[in-house]
Amino acid sequence: MIRGLVWRGARRSGLLLTTIAITMAVAVPGSRAAVQALGPGEVRVEKIPGTEIEFSMAFMPAATVRVGSSIEESGRDEDEGPQRQVQLAPFWMGVHEVTHDEYEIFRFRGLDDHVAGSSDFEFDADGVSRPTPPYEDPAHGLGREGHPAVGMTRRAALYYARWLSEKTGRLYRLPTEAEWEYACRAGAEAPFGFGADSAAAGDYGWVSGNSDGVHHPVGSLQPNAWGLADMHGNVAEWVLDTYAADAYAGLPEDTAALGPVAGDPPRGRGLVRGGGYDDPPVRCADRLPELAAWKRRDPQIPKSPWWNTDSPHVGFRLARPHATLTLPEIHAYWDELLGPS
Amino acid sequence: MNRRDFMRTGTFAAMAGVPVNTRTGPINVRPATADAIRVGVIGCGGRGTGATVQALSTSQDVKLVAMADAFGDRVEDSYANITSLERDDWMGGDGDLNARIDVPPERRFSGFDAYKQVLPHVDVVILTTPPAFRPIHFEAAVEAGKHIFMEKPVATDAPGIRRVLAAAARAKDKNLNVVVGLQRHYQTVYKEWVDRIHAGMIGDVVLGRVYWNSAGVWVREREAGQTEMEYQMRNWYYFNWLCGDHIVEQHIHNIDVGNWVMGGHPVRAQGQGGRLVRRGKEHGEIFDHHFVEFEYEGGGRVLSQCRHMPETANRVSEGFHGSNGTAPKPGMILSNTGATLFEHDDADDPNPYQVEHDELFATVAAGKYAHADAELGATATMTAIMGRMATYSGQMIEWEQALESDLQLVPSTFGWDVTPPVTPDADGYYAIPHPGVSRAF
């Protein structure tokens, strides 16, 4: 059952996406019977078709959750409020940040061996929009194998998810802000996924105090209660939404909003969650808008839509709605968000 | 104060009245009552368009009045991009630039001679074509008495370097400001770092290491109906007469830092390179990797690496070793025991690509003469060319030998039907430099 667009009427800059496909991709299904067998954090290992490269997704149960932070929370920013209830459909969240190894398959056509017709549907590796070569190294020479992919724009992260959706026939996308925050808290309500005390951050994430100024292989510290690694630190993570400081104020006060909302088309100002290796521990509710400084040293006009010159501390992780979508619905979702492929 | 307030309150007029310097020789001075500084751009690719926007984004009263490119479509694309530029608030923009753009179709020029048509209209010219044409354009701009921003590299062969050096001397005589796009010289983290190395923080510098190891850049495929000249001009990165090879076009930035720290150009160089991964027809004739040992006066060495190979370790950086410490990367200096002597966080530093234009246009607006980068640009370019001569030939190359080389890559005549200096074989491949055999200097 389709419940309609979420965060309806929110005072957000830019366009709200309104197609059925978008709505379905984020809607709360009418029946939860099918998901009762799955517990929070239950993991499925998946493979990028045509390669031996694996990635893991963890199940996040449906919930009505509170987004934002209370005014008592230490270190709170104004844009984390007012707190609002958001209703989330069940979804799968990447256990790890998308790795360099995964992203390279997308980045280089020569590595993408997936053959058209080798699965149940057509995938045309030559018909995919891929990142153009950057002039400088957006990763600033930091680690590669097993490390998070970094330095891409939000738009590029979206195109990665589109590419993976095409290859697998399942809708992968970026998590929304609400999904990300819910997954970070792992069912609890503390400021950090590991509790209220930031002193424990070093056990769960690479932050300025323990990272030595570089990112580390994903999953090399303790995960949160639902098995998600590096939610605090290592690299900050793009989410689906675009940034509006007053986004929560536009949500209904008295009834749980249906969540989440889809992001604006990719030119809008994005935001990242979770902080990176050069940040102090960043709380679950912290919203970090994209900075112009991340692209400032790009000397070309138009600036690269694929790469930032100065965001080696930013990557992303995937989300996938639990509800099964048909291929036409998946295509419609991406066509609406990014334009026809 | 934003730019519009700045202009509205008349601060600009007061600033333009600053007295000129007292250098002898003819002074190229704008009167204090002058209208906007008129800017033209020659070379309207992505970088030329970016440089133009930076010029228009300075706090001076600047107006873009003329544009040129060998290709008419590049001019039109660039014009469309500049006039429709989305400058959202969060990107640090200041509204649209259209009030500063006055380039009607009759001042948009194309063809190999288009540069000549730009010069009469402007006070400052931006030279951002592929480097093959820089000596020609720089000479003409100096001859016409223009202030100049030109991108690196400034040539692709030694005869071109000699033309630039000669014109640089004339530019000095005419007090023409010249800024070259070796933007590390306008980047706080580099300036602070090199100043401390020069002040002796690591003792005598004995060794440098400079890198541009990356996945490589764009390719433009051959299209039906193109003449060979048009194809090479579109896919210019892969042809030496146009580009100089990536050791010149890109790695020049790091090689230049080597010269900067060592205090001059190398006296000799030897090295090796080749083409292992990038070997298609569309990759023309350039190598995909070079390694060069540059030797400086007094025996100091700089080891230079550049690579264009996907899926290999990336590094774009510089580091130096001294008798009393190390400078492992820009902004960091360590003692011999590993203690941090200097560390600079560049997160809040200004954008060097903007700073170079801010400084140039502030100087021009004030009627001053303060920028003479052309010689620096020519020396850095020549150093990179010497590295290429070493890797292509496999020989030890002396500086004088390199600078005096009469191997001219750039042709003397241009035209869409002119046969370029290199042409493909029957299978579409180009001859690759062969160390020990090829003439490379």
GROMACS .gro file of N, CA, C and O in nm, chain B residues 103-199:
model
  388
  444VAL      N    1   3.027   4.043  -2.386
  444VAL     CA    2   3.094   3.977  -2.499
  444VAL      C    3   2.990   3.944  -2.606
  444VAL      O    4   2.945   3.830  -2.618
  445PRO      N    5   2.950   4.043  -2.684
  445PRO     CA    6   2.854   4.015  -2.792
  445PRO      C    7   2.920   3.924  -2.896
  445PRO      O    8   3.044   3.910  -2.897
  446PRO      N    9   2.839   3.863  -2.980
  446PRO     CA   10   2.895   3.767  -3.078
  446PRO      C   11   3.011   3.824  -3.158
  446PRO      O   12   3.105   3.751  -3.191
  447GLU      N   13   3.011   3.954  -3.184
  447GLU     CA   14   3.120   4.010  -3.266
  447GLU      C   15   3.253   4.017  -3.190
  447GLU      O   16   3.356   4.045  -3.249
  448ARG      N   17   3.250   3.992  -3.059
  448ARG     CA   18   3.377   3.984  -2.987
  448ARG      C   19   3.404   3.843  -2.936
  448ARG      O   20   3.478   3.823  -2.841
  449ARG      N   21   3.341   3.744  -3.002
  449ARG     CA   22   3.375   3.604  -2.975
  449ARG      C   23   3.442   3.551  -3.102
  449ARG      O   24   3.380   3.550  -3.208
  450PHE      N   25   3.568   3.512  -3.087
  450PHE     CA   26   3.649   3.482  -3.205
  450PHE      C   27   3.693   3.337  -3.207
  450PHE      O   28   3.718   3.279  -3.101
  451SER      N   29   3.704   3.278  -3.326
  451SER     CA   30   3.753   3.141  -3.334
  451SER      C   31   3.854   3.129  -3.447
  451SER      O   32   3.863   3.215  -3.535
  452GLY      N   33   3.932   3.020  -3.442
  452GLY     CA   34   4.035   2.996  -3.542
  452GLY      C   35   4.173   3.013  -3.482
  452GLY      O   36   4.189   3.059  -3.369
  453PHE      N   37   4.274   2.973  -3.557
  453PHE     CA   38   4.411   2.978  -3.506
  453PHE      C   39   4.460   3.123  -3.485
  453PHE      O   40   4.551   3.146  -3.407
  454ASP      N   41   4.400   3.217  -3.558
  454ASP     CA   42   4.444   3.357  -3.544
  454ASP      C   43   4.353   3.439  -3.455
  454ASP      O   44   4.367   3.561  -3.445
  455ALA      N   45   4.259   3.372  -3.387
  455ALA     CA   46   4.159   3.446  -3.309
  455ALA      C   47   4.224   3.531  -3.199
  455ALA      O   48   4.170   3.635  -3.162
  456TYR      N   49   4.340   3.485  -3.151
  456TYR     CA   50   4.404   3.560  -3.042
  456TYR      C   51   4.436   3.703  -3.081
  456TYR      O   52   4.431   3.795  -2.999
  457LYS      N   53   4.468   3.723  -3.209
  457LYS     CA   54   4.505   3.857  -3.254
  457LYS      C   55   4.386   3.953  -3.243
  457LYS      O   56   4.405   4.073  -3.224
  458GLN      N   57   4.266   3.897  -3.255
  458GLN     CA   58   4.148   3.983  -3.255
  458GLN      C   59   4.105   4.022  -3.114
  458GLN      O   60   4.034   4.119  -3.094
  459VAL      N   61   4.148   3.943  -3.014
  459VAL     CA   62   4.113   3.973  -2.875
  459VAL      C   63   4.195   4.092  -2.823
  459VAL      O   64   4.143   4.181  -2.755
  460LEU      N   65   4.324   4.091  -2.856
  460LEU     CA   66   4.418   4.182  -2.789
  460LEU      C   67   4.380   4.330  -2.795
  460LEU      O   68   4.394   4.401  -2.695
  461PRO      N   69   4.332   4.382  -2.909
  461PRO     CA   70   4.302   4.527  -2.913
  461PRO      C   71   4.193   4.570  -2.815
  461PRO      O   72   4.183   4.688  -2.783
  462HIS      N   73   4.114   4.474  -2.767
  462HIS     CA   74   3.997   4.511  -2.686
  462HIS      C   75   4.024   4.512  -2.537
  462HIS      O   76   3.935   4.547  -2.460
  463VAL      N   77   4.142   4.469  -2.491
  463VAL     CA   78   4.156   4.435  -2.350
  463VAL      C   79   4.273   4.505  -2.281
  463VAL      O   80   4.366   4.553  -2.347
  464ASP      N   81   4.266   4.510  -2.147
  464ASP     CA   82   4.378   4.554  -2.063
  464ASP      C   83   4.455   4.434  -2.008
  464ASP      O   84   4.576   4.440  -1.989
  465VAL      N   85   4.380   4.328  -1.977
  465VAL     CA   86   4.440   4.206  -1.921
  465VAL      C   87   4.394   4.090  -2.008
  465VAL      O   88   4.276   4.081  -2.044
  466VAL      N   89   4.488   4.000  -2.040
  466VAL     CA   90   4.450   3.884  -2.121
  466VAL      C   91   4.484   3.755  -2.045
  466VAL      O   92   4.587   3.748  -1.976
  467ILE      N   93   4.393   3.659  -2.055
  467ILE     CA   94   4.409   3.528  -1.993
  467ILE      C   95   4.447   3.430  -2.103
  467ILE      O   96   4.373   3.414  -2.200
  468LEU      N   97   4.563   3.364  -2.089
  468LEU     CA   98   4.613   3.273  -2.192
  468LEU      C   99   4.601   3.129  -2.140
  468LEU      O  100   4.679   3.087  -2.054
  469THR      N  101   4.504   3.057  -2.192
  469THR     CA  102   4.472   2.925  -2.136
  469THR      C  103   4.446   2.821  -2.245
  469THR      O  104   4.368   2.729  -2.226
  470THR      N  105   4.513   2.835  -2.358
  470THR     CA  106   4.505   2.730  -2.460
  470THR      C  107   4.595   2.614  -2.418
  470THR      O  108   4.671   2.626  -2.322
  471PRO      N  109   4.595   2.503  -2.493
  471PRO     CA  110   4.701   2.404  -2.472
  471PRO      C  111   4.838   2.474  -2.486
  471PRO      O  112   4.852   2.572  -2.558
  472PRO      N  113   4.938   2.424  -2.413
  472PRO     CA  114   5.064   2.499  -2.400
  472PRO      C  115   5.141   2.522  -2.529
  472PRO      O  116   5.225   2.612  -2.534
  473ALA      N  117   5.114   2.447  -2.635
  473ALA     CA  118   5.185   2.468  -2.761
  473ALA      C  119   5.180   2.613  -2.806
  473ALA      O  120   5.276   2.666  -2.862
  474PHE      N  121   5.067   2.678  -2.782
  474PHE     CA  122   5.045   2.812  -2.836
  474PHE      C  123   5.089   2.924  -2.741
  474PHE      O  124   5.083   3.040  -2.777
  475ARG      N  125   5.131   2.886  -2.620
  475ARG     CA  126   5.159   2.990  -2.521
  475ARG      C  127   5.270   3.087  -2.566
  475ARG      O  128   5.254   3.208  -2.549
  476PRO      N  129   5.383   3.036  -2.621
  476PRO     CA  130   5.486   3.131  -2.663
  476PRO      C  131   5.434   3.233  -2.765
  476PRO      O  132   5.463   3.352  -2.756
  477ILE      N  133   5.355   3.186  -2.860
  477ILE     CA  134   5.301   3.275  -2.963
  477ILE      C  135   5.210   3.380  -2.900
  477ILE      O  136   5.220   3.499  -2.926
  478HIS      N  137   5.120   3.333  -2.812
  478HIS     CA  138   5.022   3.424  -2.753
  478HIS      C  139   5.088   3.520  -2.654
  478HIS      O  140   5.052   3.637  -2.645
  479PHE      N  141   5.185   3.466  -2.578
  479PHE     CA  142   5.252   3.551  -2.479
  479PHE      C  143   5.331   3.661  -2.550
  479PHE      O  144   5.325   3.779  -2.512
  480GLU      N  145   5.404   3.624  -2.655
  480GLU     CA  146   5.477   3.724  -2.734
  480GLU      C  147   5.384   3.834  -2.784
  480GLU      O  148   5.413   3.953  -2.771
  481ALA      N  149   5.272   3.792  -2.840
  481ALA     CA  150   5.179   3.890  -2.898
  481ALA      C  151   5.120   3.979  -2.790
  481ALA      O  152   5.102   4.100  -2.810
  482ALA      N  153   5.090   3.920  -2.674
  482ALA     CA  154   5.029   3.999  -2.566
  482ALA      C  155   5.129   4.099  -2.510
  482ALA      O  156   5.093   4.213  -2.479
  483VAL      N  157   5.254   4.059  -2.498
  483VAL     CA  158   5.357   4.152  -2.451
  483VAL      C  159   5.377   4.263  -2.554
  483VAL      O  160   5.384   4.382  -2.520
  484GLU      N  161   5.383   4.222  -2.678
  484GLU     CA  162   5.400   4.320  -2.786
  484GLU      C  163   5.288   4.426  -2.781
  484GLU      O  164   5.312   4.546  -2.799
  485ALA      N  165   5.166   4.378  -2.752
  485ALA     CA  166   5.050   4.468  -2.748
  485ALA      C  167   5.039   4.543  -2.616
  485ALA      O  168   4.947   4.624  -2.598
  486GLY      N  169   5.129   4.514  -2.522
  486GLY     CA  170   5.131   4.590  -2.396
  486GLY      C  171   5.023   4.551  -2.297
  486GLY      O  172   4.971   4.637  -2.226
  487LYS      N  173   4.989   4.423  -2.291
  487LYS     CA  174   4.882   4.378  -2.201
  487LYS      C  175   4.939   4.316  -2.074
  487LYS      O  176   5.045   4.253  -2.076
  488HIS      N  177   4.866   4.331  -1.964
  488HIS     CA  178   4.893   4.251  -1.845
  488HIS      C  179   4.840   4.110  -1.872
  488HIS      O  180   4.744   4.092  -1.948
  489ILE      N  181   4.905   4.011  -1.808
  489ILE     CA  182   4.883   3.874  -1.853
  489ILE      C  183   4.865   3.778  -1.736
  489ILE      O  184   4.943   3.780  -1.640
  490PHE      N  185   4.761   3.695  -1.743
  490PHE     CA  186   4.757   3.572  -1.666
  490PHE      C  187   4.774   3.458  -1.764
  490PHE      O  188   4.696   3.447  -1.860
  491MET      N  189   4.876   3.375  -1.745
  491MET     CA  190   4.888   3.259  -1.834
  491MET      C  191   4.905   3.132  -1.754
  491MET      O  192   4.969   3.129  -1.649
  492GLU      N  193   4.843   3.027  -1.805
  492GLU     CA  194   4.851   2.897  -1.739
  492GLU      C  195   4.985   2.832  -1.768
  492GLU      O  196   5.052   2.862  -1.866
  493LYS      N  197   5.022   2.742  -1.677
  493LYS     CA  198   5.135   2.654  -1.701
  493LYS      C  199   5.088   2.542  -1.790
  493LYS      O  200   4.968   2.519  -1.795
  494PRO      N  201   5.176   2.466  -1.854
  494PRO     CA  202   5.314   2.504  -1.885
  494PRO      C  203   5.315   2.617  -1.987
  494PRO      O  204   5.212   2.644  -2.049
  495VAL      N  205   5.430   2.680  -2.005
  495VAL     CA  206   5.433   2.795  -2.095
  495VAL      C  207   5.490   2.760  -2.233
  495VAL      O  208   5.504   2.849  -2.317
  496ALA      N  209   5.523   2.633  -2.255
  496ALA     CA  210   5.572   2.590  -2.386
  496ALA      C  211   5.578   2.437  -2.383
  496ALA      O  212   5.557   2.375  -2.278
  497THR      N  213   5.606   2.376  -2.499
  497THR     CA  214   5.626   2.231  -2.503
  497THR      C  215   5.764   2.194  -2.554
  497THR      O  216   5.799   2.076  -2.555
  498ASP      N  217   5.842   2.292  -2.601
  498ASP     CA  218   5.976   2.262  -2.651
  498ASP      C  219   6.071   2.376  -2.617
  498ASP      O  220   6.027   2.485  -2.576
  499ALA      N  221   6.202   2.351  -2.632
  499ALA     CA  222   6.301   2.450  -2.592
  499ALA      C  223   6.293   2.578  -2.676
  499ALA      O  224   6.307   2.689  -2.620
  500PRO      N  225   6.271   2.569  -2.808
  500PRO     CA  226   6.256   2.695  -2.883
  500PRO      C  227   6.142   2.780  -2.828
  500PRO      O  228   6.153   2.904  -2.823
  501GLY      N  229   6.036   2.718  -2.785
  501GLY     CA  230   5.924   2.791  -2.725
  501GLY      C  231   5.965   2.857  -2.595
  501GLY      O  232   5.926   2.972  -2.566
  502ILE      N  233   6.042   2.786  -2.515
  502ILE     CA  234   6.091   2.842  -2.388
  502ILE      C  235   6.175   2.967  -2.416
  502ILE      O  236   6.162   3.069  -2.347
  503ARG      N  237   6.259   2.960  -2.516
  503ARG     CA  238   6.346   3.076  -2.545
  503ARG      C  239   6.263   3.197  -2.589
  503ARG      O  240   6.296   3.311  -2.555
  504ARG      N  241   6.157   3.170  -2.662
  504ARG     CA  242   6.068   3.281  -2.701
  504ARG      C  243   6.002   3.343  -2.577
  504ARG      O  244   5.989   3.464  -2.565
  505VAL      N  245   5.960   3.257  -2.484
  505VAL     CA  246   5.895   3.308  -2.363
  505VAL      C  247   5.993   3.387  -2.279
  505VAL      O  248   5.960   3.494  -2.226
  506LEU      N  249   6.116   3.337  -2.267
  506LEU     CA  250   6.215   3.410  -2.187
  506LEU      C  251   6.245   3.547  -2.248
  506LEU      O  252   6.258   3.647  -2.176
  507ALA      N  253   6.254   3.551  -2.381
  507ALA     CA  254   6.281   3.680  -2.446
  507ALA      C  255   6.164   3.776  -2.425
  507ALA      O  256   6.182   3.895  -2.393
  508ALA      N  257   6.044   3.725  -2.438
  508ALA     CA  258   5.926   3.810  -2.419
  508ALA      C  259   5.912   3.851  -2.273
  508ALA      O  260   5.864   3.961  -2.242
  509ALA      N  261   5.953   3.762  -2.181
  509ALA     CA  262   5.946   3.795  -2.038
  509ALA      C  263   6.034   3.916  -2.008
  509ALA      O  264   5.997   4.004  -1.928
  510ALA      N  265   6.150   3.923  -2.073
  510ALA     CA  266   6.237   4.038  -2.052
  510ALA      C  267   6.172   4.166  -2.104
  510ALA      O  268   6.179   4.271  -2.040
  511ARG      N  269   6.106   4.157  -2.217
  511ARG     CA  270   6.037   4.275  -2.271
  511ARG      C  271   5.920   4.315  -2.181
  511ARG      O  272   5.892   4.433  -2.162
  512ALA      N  273   5.852   4.214  -2.124
  512ALA     CA  274   5.741   4.245  -2.033
  512ALA      C  275   5.791   4.322  -1.912
  512ALA      O  276   5.725   4.415  -1.863
  513LYS      N  277   5.908   4.285  -1.864
  513LYS     CA  278   5.967   4.358  -1.751
  513LYS      C  279   5.995   4.503  -1.790
  513LYS      O  280   5.966   4.596  -1.715
  514ASP      N  281   6.055   4.520  -1.907
  514ASP     CA  282   6.085   4.656  -1.952
  514ASP      C  283   5.959   4.741  -1.962
  514ASP      O  284   5.962   4.862  -1.940
  515LYS      N  285   5.849   4.677  -1.997
  515LYS     CA  286   5.724   4.751  -2.014
  515LYS      C  287   5.641   4.756  -1.887
  515LYS      O  288   5.528   4.807  -1.890
  516ASN      N  289   5.692   4.698  -1.777
  516ASN     CA  290   5.616   4.693  -1.650
  516ASN      C  291   5.481   4.625  -1.667
  516ASN      O  292   5.381   4.669  -1.611
  517LEU      N  293   5.480   4.520  -1.746
  517LEU     CA  294   5.355   4.443  -1.761
  517LEU      C  295   5.350   4.335  -1.654
  517LEU      O  296   5.442   4.254  -1.642
  518ASN      N  297   5.244   4.335  -1.577
  518ASN     CA  298   5.228   4.230  -1.476
  518ASN      C  299   5.200   4.096  -1.543
  518ASN      O  300   5.115   4.088  -1.632
  519VAL      N  301   5.273   3.994  -1.501
  519VAL     CA  302   5.252   3.859  -1.554
  519VAL      C  303   5.238   3.762  -1.437
  519VAL      O  304   5.329   3.751  -1.354
  520VAL      N  305   5.125   3.695  -1.430
  520VAL     CA  306   5.105   3.589  -1.332
  520VAL      C  307   5.094   3.458  -1.408
  520VAL      O  308   5.024   3.450  -1.509
  521VAL      N  309   5.167   3.355  -1.360
  521VAL     CA  310   5.161   3.222  -1.420
  521VAL      C  311   5.088   3.128  -1.323
  521VAL      O  312   5.108   3.136  -1.202
  522GLY      N  313   5.007   3.039  -1.379
  522GLY     CA  314   4.921   2.954  -1.297
  522GLY      C  315   4.993   2.839  -1.227
  522GLY      O  316   4.943   2.726  -1.227
  523LEU      N  317   5.109   2.869  -1.171
  523LEU     CA  318   5.173   2.773  -1.079
  523LEU      C  319   5.124   2.814  -0.940
  523LEU      O  320   5.194   2.881  -0.864
  524GLN      N  321   5.000   2.773  -0.909
  524GLN     CA  322   4.928   2.836  -0.799
  524GLN      C  323   4.984   2.801  -0.662
  524GLN      O  324   4.947   2.863  -0.564
  525ARG      N  325   5.076   2.703  -0.655
  525ARG     CA  326   5.135   2.676  -0.525
  525ARG      C  327   5.210   2.798  -0.472
  525ARG      O  328   5.224   2.816  -0.351
  526HIS      N  329   5.258   2.883  -0.563
  526HIS     CA  330   5.325   3.006  -0.519
  526HIS      C  331   5.227   3.106  -0.458
  526HIS      O  332   5.269   3.206  -0.399
  527TYR      N  333   5.098   3.081  -0.475
  527TYR     CA  334   4.995   3.168  -0.418
  527TYR      C  335   4.916   3.093  -0.311
  527TYR      O  336   4.805   3.133  -0.277
  528GLN      N  337   4.972   2.982  -0.263
  528GLN     CA  338   4.901   2.894  -0.169
  528GLN      C  339   4.970   2.900  -0.034
  528GLN      O  340   5.089   2.868  -0.023
  529THR      N  341   4.895   2.938   0.068
  529THR     CA  342   4.954   2.966   0.199
  529THR      C  343   5.039   2.851   0.251
  529THR      O  344   5.151   2.871   0.299
  530VAL      N  345   4.985   2.729   0.242
  530VAL     CA  346   5.057   2.617   0.302
  530VAL      C  347   5.195   2.598   0.239
  530VAL      O  348   5.292   2.566   0.308
  531TYR      N  349   5.205   2.621   0.108
  531TYR     CA  350   5.336   2.608   0.043
  531TYR      C  351   5.428   2.724   0.080
  531TYR      O  352   5.548   2.706   0.106
  532LYS      N  353   5.373   2.845   0.080
  532LYS     CA  354   5.459   2.961   0.109
  532LYS      C  355   5.517   2.951   0.250
  532LYS      O  356   5.637   2.974   0.270
  533GLU      N  357   5.433   2.918   0.346
  533GLU     CA  358   5.479   2.908   0.485
  533GLU      C  359   5.583   2.797   0.500
  533GLU      O  360   5.679   2.808   0.575
  534TRP      N  361   5.559   2.688   0.430
  534TRP     CA  362   5.645   2.570   0.439
  534TRP      C  363   5.781   2.597   0.376
  534TRP      O  364   5.886   2.574   0.437
  535VAL      N  365   5.781   2.649   0.252
  535VAL     CA  366   5.907   2.673   0.182
  535VAL      C  367   5.987   2.784   0.252
  535VAL      O  368   6.110   2.775   0.263
  536ASP      N  369   5.916   2.884   0.304
  536ASP     CA  370   5.987   2.990   0.379
  536ASP      C  371   6.069   2.930   0.493
  536ASP      O  372   6.183   2.970   0.517
  537ARG      N  373   6.010   2.836   0.564
  537ARG     CA  374   6.079   2.777   0.679
  537ARG      C  375   6.194   2.686   0.635
  537ARG      O  376   6.297   2.680   0.700
  538ILE      N  377   6.174   2.615   0.524
  538ILE     CA  378   6.285   2.534   0.472
  538ILE      C  379   6.400   2.627   0.431
  538ILE      O  380   6.517   2.603   0.464
  539HIS      N  381   6.367   2.736   0.363
  539HIS     CA  382   6.470   2.831   0.321
  539HIS      C  383   6.537   2.896   0.441
  539HIS      O  384   6.655   2.934   0.435
  540ALA      N  385   6.463   2.911   0.551
  540ALA     CA  386   6.521   2.971   0.672
  540ALA      C  387   6.609   2.872   0.748
  540ALA      O  388   6.667   2.907   0.850
   0.00000   0.00000   0.00000
